[in-house]
Tab-separated table of N, CA, C and O in Angstrom:
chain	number	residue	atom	x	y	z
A	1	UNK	N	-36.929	-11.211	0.600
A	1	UNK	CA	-38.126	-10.539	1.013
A	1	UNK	C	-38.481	-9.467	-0.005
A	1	UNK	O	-37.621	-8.633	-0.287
A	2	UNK	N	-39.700	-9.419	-0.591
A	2	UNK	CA	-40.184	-8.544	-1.567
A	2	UNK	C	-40.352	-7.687	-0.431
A	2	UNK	O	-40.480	-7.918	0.771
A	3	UNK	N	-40.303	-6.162	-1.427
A	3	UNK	CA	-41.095	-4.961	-0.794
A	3	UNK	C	-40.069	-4.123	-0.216
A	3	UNK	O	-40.165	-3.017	0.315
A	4	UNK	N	-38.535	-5.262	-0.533
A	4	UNK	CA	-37.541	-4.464	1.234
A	4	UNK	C	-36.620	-3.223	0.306
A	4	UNK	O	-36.834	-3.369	-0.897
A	5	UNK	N	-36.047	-2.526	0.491
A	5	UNK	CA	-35.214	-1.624	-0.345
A	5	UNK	C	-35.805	-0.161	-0.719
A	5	UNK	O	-36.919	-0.005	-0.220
A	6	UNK	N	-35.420	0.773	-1.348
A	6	UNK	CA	-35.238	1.643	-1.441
A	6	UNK	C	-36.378	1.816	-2.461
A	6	UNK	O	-36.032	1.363	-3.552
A	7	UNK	N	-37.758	2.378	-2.464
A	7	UNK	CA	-38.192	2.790	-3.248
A	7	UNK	C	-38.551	2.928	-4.645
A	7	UNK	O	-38.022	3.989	-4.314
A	8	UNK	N	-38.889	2.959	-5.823
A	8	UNK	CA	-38.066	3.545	-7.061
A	8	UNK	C	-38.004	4.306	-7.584
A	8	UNK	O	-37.374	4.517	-8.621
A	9	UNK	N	-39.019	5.280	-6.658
A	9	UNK	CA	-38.732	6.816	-6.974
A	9	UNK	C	-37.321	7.346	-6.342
A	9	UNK	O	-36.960	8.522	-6.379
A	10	UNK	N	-36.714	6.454	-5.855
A	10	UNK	CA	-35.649	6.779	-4.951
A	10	UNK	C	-34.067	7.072	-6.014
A	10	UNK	O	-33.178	7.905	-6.190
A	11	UNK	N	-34.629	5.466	-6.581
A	11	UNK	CA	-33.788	4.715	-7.720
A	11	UNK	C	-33.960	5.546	-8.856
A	11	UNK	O	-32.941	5.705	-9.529
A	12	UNK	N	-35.005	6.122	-9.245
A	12	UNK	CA	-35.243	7.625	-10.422
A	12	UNK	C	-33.922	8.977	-9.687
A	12	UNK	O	-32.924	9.331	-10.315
A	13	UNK	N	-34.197	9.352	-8.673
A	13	UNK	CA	-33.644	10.225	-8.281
A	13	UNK	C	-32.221	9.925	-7.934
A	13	UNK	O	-31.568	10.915	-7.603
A	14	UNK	N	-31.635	8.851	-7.936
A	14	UNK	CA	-30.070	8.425	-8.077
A	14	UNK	C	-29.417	8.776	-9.346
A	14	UNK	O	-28.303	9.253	-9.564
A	15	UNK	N	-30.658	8.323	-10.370
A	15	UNK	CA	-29.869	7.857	-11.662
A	15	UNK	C	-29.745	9.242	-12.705
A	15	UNK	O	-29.112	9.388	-13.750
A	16	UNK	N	-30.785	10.339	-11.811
A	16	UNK	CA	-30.824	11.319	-12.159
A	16	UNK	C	-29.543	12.368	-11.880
A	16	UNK	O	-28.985	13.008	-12.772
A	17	UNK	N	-29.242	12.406	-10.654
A	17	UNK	CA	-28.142	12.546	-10.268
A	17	UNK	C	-27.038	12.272	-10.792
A	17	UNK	O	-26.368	13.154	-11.330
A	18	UNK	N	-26.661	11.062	-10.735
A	18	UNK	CA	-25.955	10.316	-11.168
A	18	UNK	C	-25.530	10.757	-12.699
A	18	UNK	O	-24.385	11.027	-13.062
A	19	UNK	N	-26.749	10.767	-13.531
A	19	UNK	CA	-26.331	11.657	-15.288
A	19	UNK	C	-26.055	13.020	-15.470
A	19	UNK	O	-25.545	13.436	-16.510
A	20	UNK	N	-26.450	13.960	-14.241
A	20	UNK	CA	-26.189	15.399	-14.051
A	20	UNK	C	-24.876	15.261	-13.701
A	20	UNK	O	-24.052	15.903	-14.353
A	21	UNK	N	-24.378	14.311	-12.492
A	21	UNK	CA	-22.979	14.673	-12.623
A	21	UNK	C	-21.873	14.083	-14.000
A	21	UNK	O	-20.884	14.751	-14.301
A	22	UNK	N	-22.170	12.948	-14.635
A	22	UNK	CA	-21.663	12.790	-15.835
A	22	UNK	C	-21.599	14.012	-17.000
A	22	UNK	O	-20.691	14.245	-17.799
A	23	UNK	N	-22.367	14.427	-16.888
A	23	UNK	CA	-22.755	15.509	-17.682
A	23	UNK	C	-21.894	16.861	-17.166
A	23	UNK	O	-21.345	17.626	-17.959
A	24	UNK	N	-21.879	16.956	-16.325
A	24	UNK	CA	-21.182	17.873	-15.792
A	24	UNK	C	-19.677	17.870	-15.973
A	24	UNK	O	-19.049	18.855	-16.360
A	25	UNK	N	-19.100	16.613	-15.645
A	25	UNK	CA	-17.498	16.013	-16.034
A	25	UNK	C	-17.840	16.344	-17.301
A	25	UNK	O	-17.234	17.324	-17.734
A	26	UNK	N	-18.762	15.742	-18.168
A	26	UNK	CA	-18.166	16.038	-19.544
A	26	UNK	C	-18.113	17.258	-20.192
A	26	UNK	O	-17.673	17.224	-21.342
A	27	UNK	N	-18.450	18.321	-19.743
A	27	UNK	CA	-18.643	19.761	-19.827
A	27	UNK	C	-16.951	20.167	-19.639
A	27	UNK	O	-16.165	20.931	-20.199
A	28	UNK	N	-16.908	19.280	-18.624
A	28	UNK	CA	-15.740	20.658	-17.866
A	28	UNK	C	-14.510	20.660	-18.704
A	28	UNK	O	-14.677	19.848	-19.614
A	29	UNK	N	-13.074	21.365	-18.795
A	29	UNK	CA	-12.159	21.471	-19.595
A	29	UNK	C	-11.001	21.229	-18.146
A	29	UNK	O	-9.772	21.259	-18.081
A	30	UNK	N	-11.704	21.072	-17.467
A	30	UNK	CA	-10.514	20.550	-16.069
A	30	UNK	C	-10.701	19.379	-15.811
A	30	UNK	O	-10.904	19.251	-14.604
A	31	UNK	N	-10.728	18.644	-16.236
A	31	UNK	CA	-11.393	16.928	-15.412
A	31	UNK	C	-10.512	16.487	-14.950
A	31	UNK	O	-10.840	15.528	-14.252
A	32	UNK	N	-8.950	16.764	-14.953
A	32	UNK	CA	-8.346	15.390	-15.059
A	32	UNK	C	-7.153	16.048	-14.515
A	32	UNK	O	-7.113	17.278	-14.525
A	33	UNK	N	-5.948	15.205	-13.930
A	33	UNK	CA	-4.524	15.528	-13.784
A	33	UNK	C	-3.999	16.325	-14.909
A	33	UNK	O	-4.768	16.669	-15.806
A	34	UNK	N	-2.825	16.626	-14.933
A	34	UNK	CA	-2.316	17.100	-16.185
A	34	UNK	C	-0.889	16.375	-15.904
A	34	UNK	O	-0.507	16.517	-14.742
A	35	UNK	N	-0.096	15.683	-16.686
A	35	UNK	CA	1.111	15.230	-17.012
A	35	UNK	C	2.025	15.257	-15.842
A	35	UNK	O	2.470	14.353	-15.136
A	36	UNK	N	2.153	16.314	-15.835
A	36	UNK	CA	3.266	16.827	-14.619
A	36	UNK	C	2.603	16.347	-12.947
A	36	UNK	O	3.081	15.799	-11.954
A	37	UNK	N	1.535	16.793	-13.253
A	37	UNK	CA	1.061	16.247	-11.569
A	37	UNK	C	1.796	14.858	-11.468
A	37	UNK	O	2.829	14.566	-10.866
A	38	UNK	N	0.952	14.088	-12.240
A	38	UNK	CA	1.025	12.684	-12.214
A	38	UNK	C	2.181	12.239	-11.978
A	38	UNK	O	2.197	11.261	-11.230
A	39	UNK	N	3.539	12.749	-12.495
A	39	UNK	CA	4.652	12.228	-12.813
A	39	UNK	C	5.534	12.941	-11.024
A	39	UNK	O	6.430	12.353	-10.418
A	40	UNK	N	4.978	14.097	-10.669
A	40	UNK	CA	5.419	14.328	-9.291
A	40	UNK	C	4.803	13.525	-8.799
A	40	UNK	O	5.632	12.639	-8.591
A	41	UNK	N	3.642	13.104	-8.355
A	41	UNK	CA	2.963	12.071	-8.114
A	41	UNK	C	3.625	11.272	-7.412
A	41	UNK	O	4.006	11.199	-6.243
A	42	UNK	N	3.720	10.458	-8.698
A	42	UNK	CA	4.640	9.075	-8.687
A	42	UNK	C	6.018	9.253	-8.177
A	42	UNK	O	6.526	8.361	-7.497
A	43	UNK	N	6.538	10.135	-8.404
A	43	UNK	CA	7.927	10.446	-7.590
A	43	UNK	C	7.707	10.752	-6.054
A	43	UNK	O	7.936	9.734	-5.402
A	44	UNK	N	7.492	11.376	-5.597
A	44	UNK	CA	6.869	11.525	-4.567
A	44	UNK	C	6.834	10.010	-3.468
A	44	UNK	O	7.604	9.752	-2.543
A	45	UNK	N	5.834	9.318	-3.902
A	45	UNK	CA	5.472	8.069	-3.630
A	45	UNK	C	6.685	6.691	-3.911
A	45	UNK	O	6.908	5.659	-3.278
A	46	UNK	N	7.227	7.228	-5.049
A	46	UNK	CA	8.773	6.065	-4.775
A	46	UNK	C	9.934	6.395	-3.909
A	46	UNK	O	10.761	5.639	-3.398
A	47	UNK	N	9.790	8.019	-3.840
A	47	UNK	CA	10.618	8.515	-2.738
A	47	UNK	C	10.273	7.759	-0.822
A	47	UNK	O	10.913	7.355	0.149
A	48	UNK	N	8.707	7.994	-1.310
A	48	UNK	CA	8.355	7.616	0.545
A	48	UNK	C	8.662	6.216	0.644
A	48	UNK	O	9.087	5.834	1.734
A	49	UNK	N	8.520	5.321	-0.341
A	49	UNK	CA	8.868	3.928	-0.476
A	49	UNK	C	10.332	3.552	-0.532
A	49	UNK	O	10.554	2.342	-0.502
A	50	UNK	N	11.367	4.363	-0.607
A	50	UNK	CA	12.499	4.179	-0.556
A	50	UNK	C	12.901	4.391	0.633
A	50	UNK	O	13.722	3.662	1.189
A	51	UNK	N	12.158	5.826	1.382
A	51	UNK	CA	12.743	6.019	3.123
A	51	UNK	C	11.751	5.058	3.350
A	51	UNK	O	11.096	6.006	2.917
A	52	UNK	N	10.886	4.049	3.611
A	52	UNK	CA	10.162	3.370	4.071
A	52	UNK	C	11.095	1.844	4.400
A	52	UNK	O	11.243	1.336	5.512
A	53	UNK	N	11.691	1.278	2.962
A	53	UNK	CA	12.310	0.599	3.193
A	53	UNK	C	14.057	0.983	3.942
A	53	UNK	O	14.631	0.166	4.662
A	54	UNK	N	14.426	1.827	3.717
A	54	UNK	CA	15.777	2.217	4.432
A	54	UNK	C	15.396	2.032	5.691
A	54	UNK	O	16.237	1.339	6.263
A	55	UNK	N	14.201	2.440	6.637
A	55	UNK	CA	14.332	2.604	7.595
A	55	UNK	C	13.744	1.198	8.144
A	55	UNK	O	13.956	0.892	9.318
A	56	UNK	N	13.244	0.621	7.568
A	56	UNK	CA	12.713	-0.791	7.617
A	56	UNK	C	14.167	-1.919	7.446
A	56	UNK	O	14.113	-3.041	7.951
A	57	UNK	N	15.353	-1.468	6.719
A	57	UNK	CA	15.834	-2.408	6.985
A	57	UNK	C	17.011	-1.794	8.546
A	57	UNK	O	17.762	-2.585	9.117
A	58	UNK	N	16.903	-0.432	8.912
A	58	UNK	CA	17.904	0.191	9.650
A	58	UNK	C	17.705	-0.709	10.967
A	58	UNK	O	18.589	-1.045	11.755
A	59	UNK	N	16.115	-1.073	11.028
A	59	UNK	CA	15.551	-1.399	12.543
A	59	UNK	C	15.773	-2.924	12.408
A	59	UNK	O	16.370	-3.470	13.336
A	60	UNK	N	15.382	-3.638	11.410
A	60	UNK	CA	15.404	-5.111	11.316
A	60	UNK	C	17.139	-5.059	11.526
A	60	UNK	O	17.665	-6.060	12.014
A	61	UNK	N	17.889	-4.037	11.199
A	61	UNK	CA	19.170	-4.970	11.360
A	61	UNK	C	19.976	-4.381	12.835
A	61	UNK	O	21.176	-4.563	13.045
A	62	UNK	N	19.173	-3.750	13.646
A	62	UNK	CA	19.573	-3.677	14.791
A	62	UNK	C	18.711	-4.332	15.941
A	62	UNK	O	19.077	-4.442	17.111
A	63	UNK	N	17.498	-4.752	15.411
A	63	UNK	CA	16.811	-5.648	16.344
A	63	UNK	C	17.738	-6.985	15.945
A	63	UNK	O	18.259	-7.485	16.942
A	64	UNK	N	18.078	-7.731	14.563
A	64	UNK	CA	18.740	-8.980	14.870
A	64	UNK	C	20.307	-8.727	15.308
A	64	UNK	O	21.030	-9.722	15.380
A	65	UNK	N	20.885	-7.368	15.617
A	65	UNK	CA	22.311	-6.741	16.301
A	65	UNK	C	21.857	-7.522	18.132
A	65	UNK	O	22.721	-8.068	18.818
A	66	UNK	N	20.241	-7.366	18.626
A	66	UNK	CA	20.463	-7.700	19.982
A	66	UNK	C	20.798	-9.034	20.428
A	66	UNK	O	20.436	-10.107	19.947
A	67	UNK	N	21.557	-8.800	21.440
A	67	UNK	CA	21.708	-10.088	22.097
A	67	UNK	C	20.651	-10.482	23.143
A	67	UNK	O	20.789	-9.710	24.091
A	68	UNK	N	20.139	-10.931	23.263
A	68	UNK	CA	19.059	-11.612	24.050
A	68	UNK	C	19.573	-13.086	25.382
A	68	UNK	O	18.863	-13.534	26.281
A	69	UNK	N	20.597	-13.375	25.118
A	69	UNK	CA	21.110	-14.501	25.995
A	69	UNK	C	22.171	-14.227	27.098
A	69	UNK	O	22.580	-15.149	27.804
């Protein structure tokens, strides 16, 4: 269907936006993680994945411990 959508003065005022905030990131001298974040980060997240699986196998091996018969 022609006619259906957003304007294109709409589509002007996105793209306008849209380059003010580029522009803005590229200004700044903070954009980004710094080294160390990243690397706690990631530790962090292999830590929760390690109690995730410990406790994932603590339950699987006491649910197949029940006797059911």
């Amino acid at each position: 269907m022609p006619g259906t959508g957003p304007p294109p003065a709409i589509w002007a005022l996105i793209r306008a936006h849209l380059a003010a905030a580029i522009t803005a990131l590229k200004r700044s001298n903070d954009a980004g993680y710094t080294t160390e974040t990243v690397v706690v980060i990631a530790l962090l997240v292999a830590m929760a994945l390690a109690a995730i699986a410990i406790i994932a196998a603590k339950v699987l091996a006491k649910a197949n411990g029940l006797n059911l018969g």
